[in-house]
């Protein structure tokens, strides 16, 4: 299998499987769904941390050479700042639209606008995921697979949230499922564009990996972990720690067996 074919295939698998699993979770009774989602988030947090720190960053350092470790660090920090700015922009757009619609008292249109914003934001997010997966595959086949699986683990709880927003916006379950599949396909587009952009500049690949690691770290630390802190009872906290550790161990084992 060629590298480009692997990029397209695993981006498609990661996106479609995450949407399909999220759709199945939505079929569960509310009580079971509420119980399952936090566990998925905890596992996804560990998988993202493991993929970033145990797979992507080491490959970035090895690819650049020990003499350029400082530059890899700069790329990592720059990536975190970049994703912070992107998230700020999306949040600003969401809040701005919501304020305008509330002021005009058009609740129906406000919900529709929120649904469109979620789809737009998810398309951009999936596009960037495709770039991340492509950079990993261009470095090493096994690294690409580990990265794709880690991203899929994160996408499942996110897609559940997207489904909830789209249903609240008035979409049917079938239409919400269809739109989520469409937005997941932007990951394939991101992967193909990254392939054609990076293969002519392989010297930049280690830095692309560092930015990819920054993406996973930012999602884990800025988006997922704060949500986990909302549950502070001992039993829930212990379950979170164990599932985060499990996510890290799964990535570590997969990475060690790949070499």
PDB file of C-alpha atoms in Angstrom:
ATOM      1  CA  UNK A   1       0.000   0.000   0.000  1.00  0.00           C
ATOM      2  CA  UNK A   2       1.365   3.429  -0.926  1.00  0.00           C
ATOM      3  CA  UNK A   3       1.740   6.137   1.712  1.00  0.00           C
ATOM      4  CA  UNK A   4      -0.926   8.293   0.051  1.00  0.00           C
ATOM      5  CA  UNK A   5      -3.365   5.363  -0.017  1.00  0.00           C
ATOM      6  CA  UNK A   6      -2.693   4.715   3.689  1.00  0.00           C
ATOM      7  CA  UNK A   7      -3.301   8.389   4.492  1.00  0.00           C
ATOM      8  CA  UNK A   8      -6.637   8.390   2.647  1.00  0.00           C
ATOM      9  CA  UNK A   9      -7.704   5.024   4.049  1.00  0.00           C
ATOM     10  CA  UNK A  10      -6.930   5.691   7.713  1.00  0.00           C
ATOM     11  CA  UNK A  11      -8.322   9.226   7.622  1.00  0.00           C
ATOM     12  CA  UNK A  12     -11.548   7.788   6.224  1.00  0.00           C
ATOM     13  CA  UNK A  13     -11.604   4.939   8.745  1.00  0.00           C
ATOM     14  CA  UNK A  14     -10.878   7.275  11.676  1.00  0.00           C
ATOM     15  CA  UNK A  15     -13.592   9.735  10.665  1.00  0.00           C
ATOM     16  CA  UNK A  16     -16.343   7.318   9.663  1.00  0.00           C
ATOM     17  CA  UNK A  17     -15.760   4.914  12.573  1.00  0.00           C
ATOM     18  CA  UNK A  18     -15.844   7.734  15.132  1.00  0.00           C
ATOM     19  CA  UNK A  19     -19.154   8.986  13.694  1.00  0.00           C
ATOM     20  CA  UNK A  20     -20.600   5.465  13.571  1.00  0.00           C
ATOM     21  CA  UNK A  21     -19.592   4.654  17.162  1.00  0.00           C
ATOM     22  CA  UNK A  22     -20.911   8.017  18.354  1.00  0.00           C
ATOM     23  CA  UNK A  23     -24.195   7.264  16.614  1.00  0.00           C
ATOM     24  CA  UNK A  24     -24.417   3.886  18.365  1.00  0.00           C
ATOM     25  CA  UNK A  25     -23.714   5.507  21.743  1.00  0.00           C
ATOM     26  CA  UNK A  26     -26.607   7.909  21.114  1.00  0.00           C
ATOM     27  CA  UNK A  27     -28.908   4.896  20.821  1.00  0.00           C
ATOM     28  CA  UNK A  28     -28.160   3.966  24.423  1.00  0.00           C
ATOM     29  CA  UNK A  29     -30.565   5.047  27.171  1.00  0.00           C
ATOM     30  CA  UNK A  30     -29.750   8.466  28.596  1.00  0.00           C
ATOM     31  CA  UNK A  31     -28.460   7.053  31.890  1.00  0.00           C
ATOM     32  CA  UNK A  32     -26.035   4.650  30.209  1.00  0.00           C
ATOM     33  CA  UNK A  33     -24.890   7.300  27.737  1.00  0.00           C
ATOM     34  CA  UNK A  34     -24.183   9.749  30.548  1.00  0.00           C
ATOM     35  CA  UNK A  35     -22.149   7.045  32.263  1.00  0.00           C
ATOM     36  CA  UNK A  36     -20.185   5.999  29.166  1.00  0.00           C
ATOM     37  CA  UNK A  37     -19.139   9.363  27.712  1.00  0.00           C
ATOM     38  CA  UNK A  38     -16.893  10.511  30.624  1.00  0.00           C
ATOM     39  CA  UNK A  39     -15.054   7.184  30.421  1.00  0.00           C
ATOM     40  CA  UNK A  40     -14.516   7.675  26.693  1.00  0.00           C
ATOM     41  CA  UNK A  41     -13.161  11.173  27.347  1.00  0.00           C
ATOM     42  CA  UNK A  42     -10.742   9.872  29.999  1.00  0.00           C
ATOM     43  CA  UNK A  43      -9.405   7.148  27.690  1.00  0.00           C
ATOM     44  CA  UNK A  44      -9.131   9.626  24.803  1.00  0.00           C
ATOM     45  CA  UNK A  45      -7.135  12.014  27.017  1.00  0.00           C
ATOM     46  CA  UNK A  46      -4.574   9.312  27.747  1.00  0.00           C
ATOM     47  CA  UNK A  47      -4.420   8.224  24.111  1.00  0.00           C
ATOM     48  CA  UNK A  48      -3.786  11.788  22.915  1.00  0.00           C
ATOM     49  CA  UNK A  49      -1.111  12.428  25.551  1.00  0.00           C
ATOM     50  CA  UNK A  50       0.568   9.130  24.724  1.00  0.00           C
ATOM     51  CA  UNK A  51       0.494   9.685  20.960  1.00  0.00           C
ATOM     52  CA  UNK A  52       1.912  13.199  21.320  1.00  0.00           C
ATOM     53  CA  UNK A  53       4.646  12.573  23.898  1.00  0.00           C
ATOM     54  CA  UNK A  54       5.571   8.930  23.260  1.00  0.00           C
ATOM     55  CA  UNK A  55       5.236   8.834  19.478  1.00  0.00           C
ATOM     56  CA  UNK A  56       5.107  12.156  17.623  1.00  0.00           C
ATOM     57  CA  UNK A  57       7.613  14.204  19.642  1.00  0.00           C
ATOM     58  CA  UNK A  58      10.312  11.464  19.718  1.00  0.00           C
ATOM     59  CA  UNK A  59       9.970  10.966  15.950  1.00  0.00           C
ATOM     60  CA  UNK A  60      10.172  14.723  15.419  1.00  0.00           C
ATOM     61  CA  UNK A  61      13.395  14.902  17.458  1.00  0.00           C
ATOM     62  CA  UNK A  62      14.921  11.919  15.668  1.00  0.00           C
ATOM     63  CA  UNK A  63      13.952  13.312  12.280  1.00  0.00           C
ATOM     64  CA  UNK A  64      15.396  16.740  12.953  1.00  0.00           C
ATOM     65  CA  UNK A  65      18.513  15.493  14.768  1.00  0.00           C
ATOM     66  CA  UNK A  66      19.705  16.181  18.294  1.00  0.00           C
ATOM     67  CA  UNK A  67      21.262  19.445  17.150  1.00  0.00           C
ATOM     68  CA  UNK A  68      17.814  20.843  16.395  1.00  0.00           C
ATOM     69  CA  UNK A  69      15.949  19.789  19.523  1.00  0.00           C
ATOM     70  CA  UNK A  70      15.521  23.450  20.498  1.00  0.00           C
ATOM     71  CA  UNK A  71      13.887  24.181  17.129  1.00  0.00           C
ATOM     72  CA  UNK A  72      11.492  21.272  17.619  1.00  0.00           C
ATOM     73  CA  UNK A  73      10.587  22.777  21.007  1.00  0.00           C
ATOM     74  CA  UNK A  74       9.880  26.121  19.350  1.00  0.00           C
ATOM     75  CA  UNK A  75       7.650  24.419  16.764  1.00  0.00           C
ATOM     76  CA  UNK A  76       5.809  22.621  19.576  1.00  0.00           C
ATOM     77  CA  UNK A  77       5.166  25.859  21.473  1.00  0.00           C
ATOM     78  CA  UNK A  78       4.185  27.677  18.266  1.00  0.00           C
ATOM     79  CA  UNK A  79       1.717  24.897  17.498  1.00  0.00           C
ATOM     80  CA  UNK A  80       0.075  25.214  20.903  1.00  0.00           C
ATOM     81  CA  UNK A  81      -0.287  28.981  20.417  1.00  0.00           C
ATOM     82  CA  UNK A  82      -1.685  28.411  16.914  1.00  0.00           C
ATOM     83  CA  UNK A  83      -4.405  26.054  18.151  1.00  0.00           C
ATOM     84  CA  UNK A  84      -5.209  28.414  21.031  1.00  0.00           C
ATOM     85  CA  UNK A  85      -5.781  31.235  18.513  1.00  0.00           C
ATOM     86  CA  UNK A  86      -7.889  28.990  16.248  1.00  0.00           C
ATOM     87  CA  UNK A  87     -10.080  27.929  19.157  1.00  0.00           C
ATOM     88  CA  UNK A  88     -10.445  31.544  20.294  1.00  0.00           C
ATOM     89  CA  UNK A  89     -11.601  32.500  16.803  1.00  0.00           C
ATOM     90  CA  UNK A  90     -14.204  29.728  16.679  1.00  0.00           C
ATOM     91  CA  UNK A  91     -15.465  30.609  20.161  1.00  0.00           C
ATOM     92  CA  UNK A  92     -15.689  34.283  19.210  1.00  0.00           C
ATOM     93  CA  UNK A  93     -17.672  33.461  16.087  1.00  0.00           C
ATOM     94  CA  UNK A  94     -20.040  31.260  18.109  1.00  0.00           C
ATOM     95  CA  UNK A  95     -20.618  33.836  20.838  1.00  0.00           C
ATOM     96  CA  UNK A  96     -21.006  36.693  18.353  1.00  0.00           C
ATOM     97  CA  UNK A  97     -23.661  34.860  16.349  1.00  0.00           C
ATOM     98  CA  UNK A  98     -25.478  33.746  19.499  1.00  0.00           C
ATOM     99  CA  UNK A  99     -25.605  37.322  20.884  1.00  0.00           C
ATOM    100  CA  UNK A 100     -27.005  38.716  17.638  1.00  0.00           C
ATOM    101  CA  UNK A 101     -29.669  36.051  17.325  1.00  0.00           C
ATOM    102  CA  UNK A 102     -30.730  36.383  20.966  1.00  0.00           C
ATOM    103  CA  UNK A 103     -31.030  40.140  20.572  1.00  0.00           C
ATOM    104  CA  UNK A 104     -33.299  39.687  17.563  1.00  0.00           C
ATOM    105  CA  UNK A 105     -35.312  37.018  19.384  1.00  0.00           C
ATOM    106  CA  UNK A 106     -35.065  34.500  16.583  1.00  0.00           C
ATOM    107  CA  UNK A 107     -34.608  31.338  18.609  1.00  0.00           C
ATOM    108  CA  UNK A 108     -35.147  29.011  15.685  1.00  0.00           C
ATOM    109  CA  UNK A 109     -32.587  30.771  13.519  1.00  0.00           C
ATOM    110  CA  UNK A 110     -30.160  30.910  16.440  1.00  0.00           C
ATOM    111  CA  UNK A 111     -30.311  27.137  16.802  1.00  0.00           C
ATOM    112  CA  UNK A 112     -29.809  26.672  13.067  1.00  0.00           C
ATOM    113  CA  UNK A 113     -26.832  29.051  13.149  1.00  0.00           C
ATOM    114  CA  UNK A 114     -25.336  27.138  16.064  1.00  0.00           C
ATOM    115  CA  UNK A 115     -25.677  23.895  14.116  1.00  0.00           C
ATOM    116  CA  UNK A 116     -23.960  25.431  11.077  1.00  0.00           C
ATOM    117  CA  UNK A 117     -21.156  26.772  13.250  1.00  0.00           C
ATOM    118  CA  UNK A 118     -20.640  23.359  14.811  1.00  0.00           C
ATOM    119  CA  UNK A 119     -20.410  21.787  11.356  1.00  0.00           C
ATOM    120  CA  UNK A 120     -17.974  24.469  10.156  1.00  0.00           C
ATOM    121  CA  UNK A 121     -15.816  24.140  13.246  1.00  0.00           C
ATOM    122  CA  UNK A 122     -15.857  20.349  13.018  1.00  0.00           C
ATOM    123  CA  UNK A 123     -14.854  20.510   9.340  1.00  0.00           C
ATOM    124  CA  UNK A 124     -11.831  22.658  10.180  1.00  0.00           C
ATOM    125  CA  UNK A 125     -10.945  20.425  13.121  1.00  0.00           C
ATOM    126  CA  UNK A 126     -11.168  17.272  10.994  1.00  0.00           C
ATOM    127  CA  UNK A 127      -9.137  18.910   8.221  1.00  0.00           C
ATOM    128  CA  UNK A 128      -6.344  19.593  10.705  1.00  0.00           C
ATOM    129  CA  UNK A 129      -6.619  16.025  12.011  1.00  0.00           C
ATOM    130  CA  UNK A 130      -6.063  14.860   8.442  1.00  0.00           C
ATOM    131  CA  UNK A 131      -2.890  16.940   8.236  1.00  0.00           C
ATOM    132  CA  UNK A 132      -1.688  15.458  11.536  1.00  0.00           C
ATOM    133  CA  UNK A 133      -2.310  11.887  10.359  1.00  0.00           C
ATOM    134  CA  UNK A 134      -0.630  12.559   7.013  1.00  0.00           C
ATOM    135  CA  UNK A 135       2.510  13.950   8.666  1.00  0.00           C
ATOM    136  CA  UNK A 136       2.673  10.868  10.885  1.00  0.00           C
ATOM    137  CA  UNK A 137       2.267   8.439   7.961  1.00  0.00           C
ATOM    138  CA  UNK A 138       4.928  10.248   5.947  1.00  0.00           C
ATOM    139  CA  UNK A 139       7.349   9.617   8.793  1.00  0.00           C
ATOM    140  CA  UNK A 140       6.494   5.992   9.575  1.00  0.00           C
ATOM    141  CA  UNK A 141       3.596   3.665   8.750  1.00  0.00           C
ATOM    142  CA  UNK A 142       3.159   2.450  12.334  1.00  0.00           C
ATOM    143  CA  UNK A 143       3.334   6.016  13.675  1.00  0.00           C
ATOM    144  CA  UNK A 144       0.528   6.947  11.299  1.00  0.00           C
ATOM    145  CA  UNK A 145      -1.652   4.078  12.485  1.00  0.00           C
ATOM    146  CA  UNK A 146      -1.071   4.906  16.179  1.00  0.00           C
ATOM    147  CA  UNK A 147      -1.842   8.579  15.531  1.00  0.00           C
ATOM    148  CA  UNK A 148      -5.011   7.789  13.567  1.00  0.00           C
ATOM    149  CA  UNK A 149      -6.299   5.508  16.342  1.00  0.00           C
ATOM    150  CA  UNK A 150      -5.552   8.123  19.024  1.00  0.00           C
ATOM    151  CA  UNK A 151      -7.409  10.782  17.045  1.00  0.00           C
ATOM    152  CA  UNK A 152     -10.353   8.416  16.527  1.00  0.00           C
ATOM    153  CA  UNK A 153     -10.548   7.842  20.295  1.00  0.00           C
ATOM    154  CA  UNK A 154     -10.810  11.597  20.799  1.00  0.00           C
ATOM    155  CA  UNK A 155     -13.322  12.086  17.998  1.00  0.00           C
ATOM    156  CA  UNK A 156     -15.928   9.694  19.461  1.00  0.00           C
ATOM    157  CA  UNK A 157     -16.973  11.853  22.469  1.00  0.00           C
ATOM    158  CA  UNK A 158     -16.671  14.983  20.317  1.00  0.00           C
ATOM    159  CA  UNK A 159     -18.998  13.525  17.680  1.00  0.00           C
ATOM    160  CA  UNK A 160     -21.509  12.641  20.405  1.00  0.00           C
ATOM    161  CA  UNK A 161     -21.510  16.312  21.407  1.00  0.00           C
ATOM    162  CA  UNK A 162     -21.912  17.383  17.780  1.00  0.00           C
ATOM    163  CA  UNK A 163     -24.884  15.042  17.358  1.00  0.00           C
ATOM    164  CA  UNK A 164     -26.541  16.559  20.431  1.00  0.00           C
ATOM    165  CA  UNK A 165     -26.127  20.115  19.095  1.00  0.00           C
ATOM    166  CA  UNK A 166     -27.414  19.212  15.623  1.00  0.00           C
ATOM    167  CA  UNK A 167     -30.459  17.429  17.034  1.00  0.00           C
ATOM    168  CA  UNK A 168     -31.127  20.477  19.224  1.00  0.00           C
ATOM    169  CA  UNK A 169     -30.891  22.608  16.066  1.00  0.00           C
ATOM    170  CA  UNK A 170     -33.834  20.689  14.630  1.00  0.00           C
ATOM    171  CA  UNK A 171     -32.112  18.092  12.446  1.00  0.00           C
ATOM    172  CA  UNK A 172     -33.380  14.532  12.242  1.00  0.00           C
ATOM    173  CA  UNK A 173     -31.068  11.757  13.447  1.00  0.00           C
ATOM    174  CA  UNK A 174     -30.460  10.600   9.870  1.00  0.00           C
ATOM    175  CA  UNK A 175     -29.618  14.094   8.634  1.00  0.00           C
ATOM    176  CA  UNK A 176     -27.319  14.749  11.607  1.00  0.00           C
ATOM    177  CA  UNK A 177     -25.545  11.450  10.909  1.00  0.00           C
ATOM    178  CA  UNK A 178     -25.153  12.333   7.225  1.00  0.00           C
ATOM    179  CA  UNK A 179     -23.713  15.782   7.971  1.00  0.00           C
ATOM    180  CA  UNK A 180     -21.278  14.363  10.520  1.00  0.00           C
ATOM    181  CA  UNK A 181     -20.045  11.866   7.920  1.00  0.00           C
ATOM    182  CA  UNK A 182     -19.609  14.696   5.397  1.00  0.00           C
ATOM    183  CA  UNK A 183     -17.581  16.818   7.823  1.00  0.00           C
ATOM    184  CA  UNK A 184     -15.458  13.802   8.765  1.00  0.00           C
ATOM    185  CA  UNK A 185     -14.426  13.504   5.102  1.00  0.00           C
ATOM    186  CA  UNK A 186     -12.599  16.834   5.333  1.00  0.00           C
ATOM    187  CA  UNK A 187      -9.904  14.856   7.172  1.00  0.00           C
ATOM    188  CA  UNK A 188      -9.212  13.019   3.901  1.00  0.00           C
ATOM    189  CA  UNK A 189      -8.908  16.372   2.130  1.00  0.00           C
ATOM    190  CA  UNK A 190      -6.488  17.614   4.784  1.00  0.00           C
ATOM    191  CA  UNK A 191      -4.430  14.440   4.487  1.00  0.00           C
ATOM    192  CA  UNK A 192      -4.176  14.657   0.684  1.00  0.00           C
ATOM    193  CA  UNK A 193      -3.231  18.353   0.749  1.00  0.00           C
ATOM    194  CA  UNK A 194      -0.602  17.674   3.435  1.00  0.00           C
ATOM    195  CA  UNK A 195       0.820  14.799   1.362  1.00  0.00           C
ATOM    196  CA  UNK A 196       1.328  16.979  -1.725  1.00  0.00           C
ATOM    197  CA  UNK A 197       2.579  19.928   0.358  1.00  0.00           C
ATOM    198  CA  UNK A 198       5.082  18.066   2.544  1.00  0.00           C
ATOM    199  CA  UNK A 199       6.526  15.448   0.212  1.00  0.00           C
ATOM    200  CA  UNK A 200       8.420  18.180  -1.670  1.00  0.00           C
ATOM    201  CA  UNK A 201       9.750  19.620   1.588  1.00  0.00           C
ATOM    202  CA  UNK A 202      10.699  16.597   3.700  1.00  0.00           C
ATOM    203  CA  UNK A 203      13.085  18.734   5.782  1.00  0.00           C
ATOM    204  CA  UNK A 204       9.977  20.377   7.238  1.00  0.00           C
ATOM    205  CA  UNK A 205       8.396  17.054   8.222  1.00  0.00           C
ATOM    206  CA  UNK A 206       9.897  16.894  11.771  1.00  0.00           C
ATOM    207  CA  UNK A 207       8.492  20.354  12.465  1.00  0.00           C
ATOM    208  CA  UNK A 208       5.117  19.322  11.070  1.00  0.00           C
ATOM    209  CA  UNK A 209       5.212  16.400  13.506  1.00  0.00           C
ATOM    210  CA  UNK A 210       5.946  18.812  16.364  1.00  0.00           C
ATOM    211  CA  UNK A 211       2.936  20.945  15.383  1.00  0.00           C
ATOM    212  CA  UNK A 212       0.873  17.746  15.100  1.00  0.00           C
ATOM    213  CA  UNK A 213       1.944  16.803  18.644  1.00  0.00           C
ATOM    214  CA  UNK A 214       0.969  20.305  19.778  1.00  0.00           C
ATOM    215  CA  UNK A 215      -2.516  19.724  18.338  1.00  0.00           C
ATOM    216  CA  UNK A 216      -3.020  16.532  20.350  1.00  0.00           C
ATOM    217  CA  UNK A 217      -1.543  18.047  23.518  1.00  0.00           C
ATOM    218  CA  UNK A 218      -3.730  21.127  23.237  1.00  0.00           C
ATOM    219  CA  UNK A 219      -6.921  19.111  22.795  1.00  0.00           C
ATOM    220  CA  UNK A 220      -6.043  16.881  25.760  1.00  0.00           C
ATOM    221  CA  UNK A 221      -4.949  19.638  28.142  1.00  0.00           C
ATOM    222  CA  UNK A 222      -7.197  22.546  27.129  1.00  0.00           C
ATOM    223  CA  UNK A 223     -10.391  20.782  26.052  1.00  0.00           C
ATOM    224  CA  UNK A 224     -10.659  17.358  27.680  1.00  0.00           C
ATOM    225  CA  UNK A 225      -8.955  17.599  31.085  1.00  0.00           C
ATOM    226  CA  UNK A 226     -10.947  20.676  32.280  1.00  0.00           C
ATOM    227  CA  UNK A 227     -14.146  18.702  31.648  1.00  0.00           C
ATOM    228  CA  UNK A 228     -12.827  15.805  33.715  1.00  0.00           C
ATOM    229  CA  UNK A 229     -12.267  18.135  36.666  1.00  0.00           C
ATOM    230  CA  UNK A 230     -15.991  18.792  36.853  1.00  0.00           C
ATOM    231  CA  UNK A 231     -16.327  15.421  38.588  1.00  0.00           C
ATOM    232  CA  UNK A 232     -14.284  15.497  41.775  1.00  0.00           C
ATOM    233  CA  UNK A 233     -15.666  12.580  43.796  1.00  0.00           C
ATOM    234  CA  UNK A 234     -13.149   9.884  44.703  1.00  0.00           C
ATOM    235  CA  UNK A 235     -14.661   7.081  42.631  1.00  0.00           C
ATOM    236  CA  UNK A 236     -14.936   9.160  39.469  1.00  0.00           C
ATOM    237  CA  UNK A 237     -11.441  10.585  39.925  1.00  0.00           C
ATOM    238  CA  UNK A 238      -9.935   7.126  40.354  1.00  0.00           C
ATOM    239  CA  UNK A 239     -11.727   5.885  37.227  1.00  0.00           C
ATOM    240  CA  UNK A 240     -10.409   8.892  35.294  1.00  0.00           C
ATOM    241  CA  UNK A 241      -6.815   8.257  36.371  1.00  0.00           C
ATOM    242  CA  UNK A 242      -7.035   4.571  35.488  1.00  0.00           C
ATOM    243  CA  UNK A 243      -8.574   5.217  32.071  1.00  0.00           C
ATOM    244  CA  UNK A 244      -6.082   7.976  31.252  1.00  0.00           C
ATOM    245  CA  UNK A 245      -3.299   5.580  32.219  1.00  0.00           C
ATOM    246  CA  UNK A 246      -4.909   2.873  30.071  1.00  0.00           C
ATOM    247  CA  UNK A 247      -4.980   5.204  27.079  1.00  0.00           C
ATOM    248  CA  UNK A 248      -1.282   6.000  27.554  1.00  0.00           C
ATOM    249  CA  UNK A 249      -0.369   2.326  27.995  1.00  0.00           C
ATOM    250  CA  UNK A 250      -2.252   1.299  24.840  1.00  0.00           C
ATOM    251  CA  UNK A 251      -0.329   3.856  22.783  1.00  0.00           C
ATOM    252  CA  UNK A 252       2.969   2.940  24.454  1.00  0.00           C
ATOM    253  CA  UNK A 253       2.457  -0.771  23.737  1.00  0.00           C
ATOM    254  CA  UNK A 254       1.407  -0.085  20.145  1.00  0.00           C
ATOM    255  CA  UNK A 255       4.425   2.157  19.614  1.00  0.00           C
ATOM    256  CA  UNK A 256       6.882  -0.307  21.180  1.00  0.00           C
ATOM    257  CA  UNK A 257       5.583  -3.186  19.057  1.00  0.00           C
ATOM    258  CA  UNK A 258       5.926  -1.060  15.948  1.00  0.00           C
ATOM    259  CA  UNK A 259       9.726  -1.010  16.263  1.00  0.00           C
TER     260      UNK A 259
END
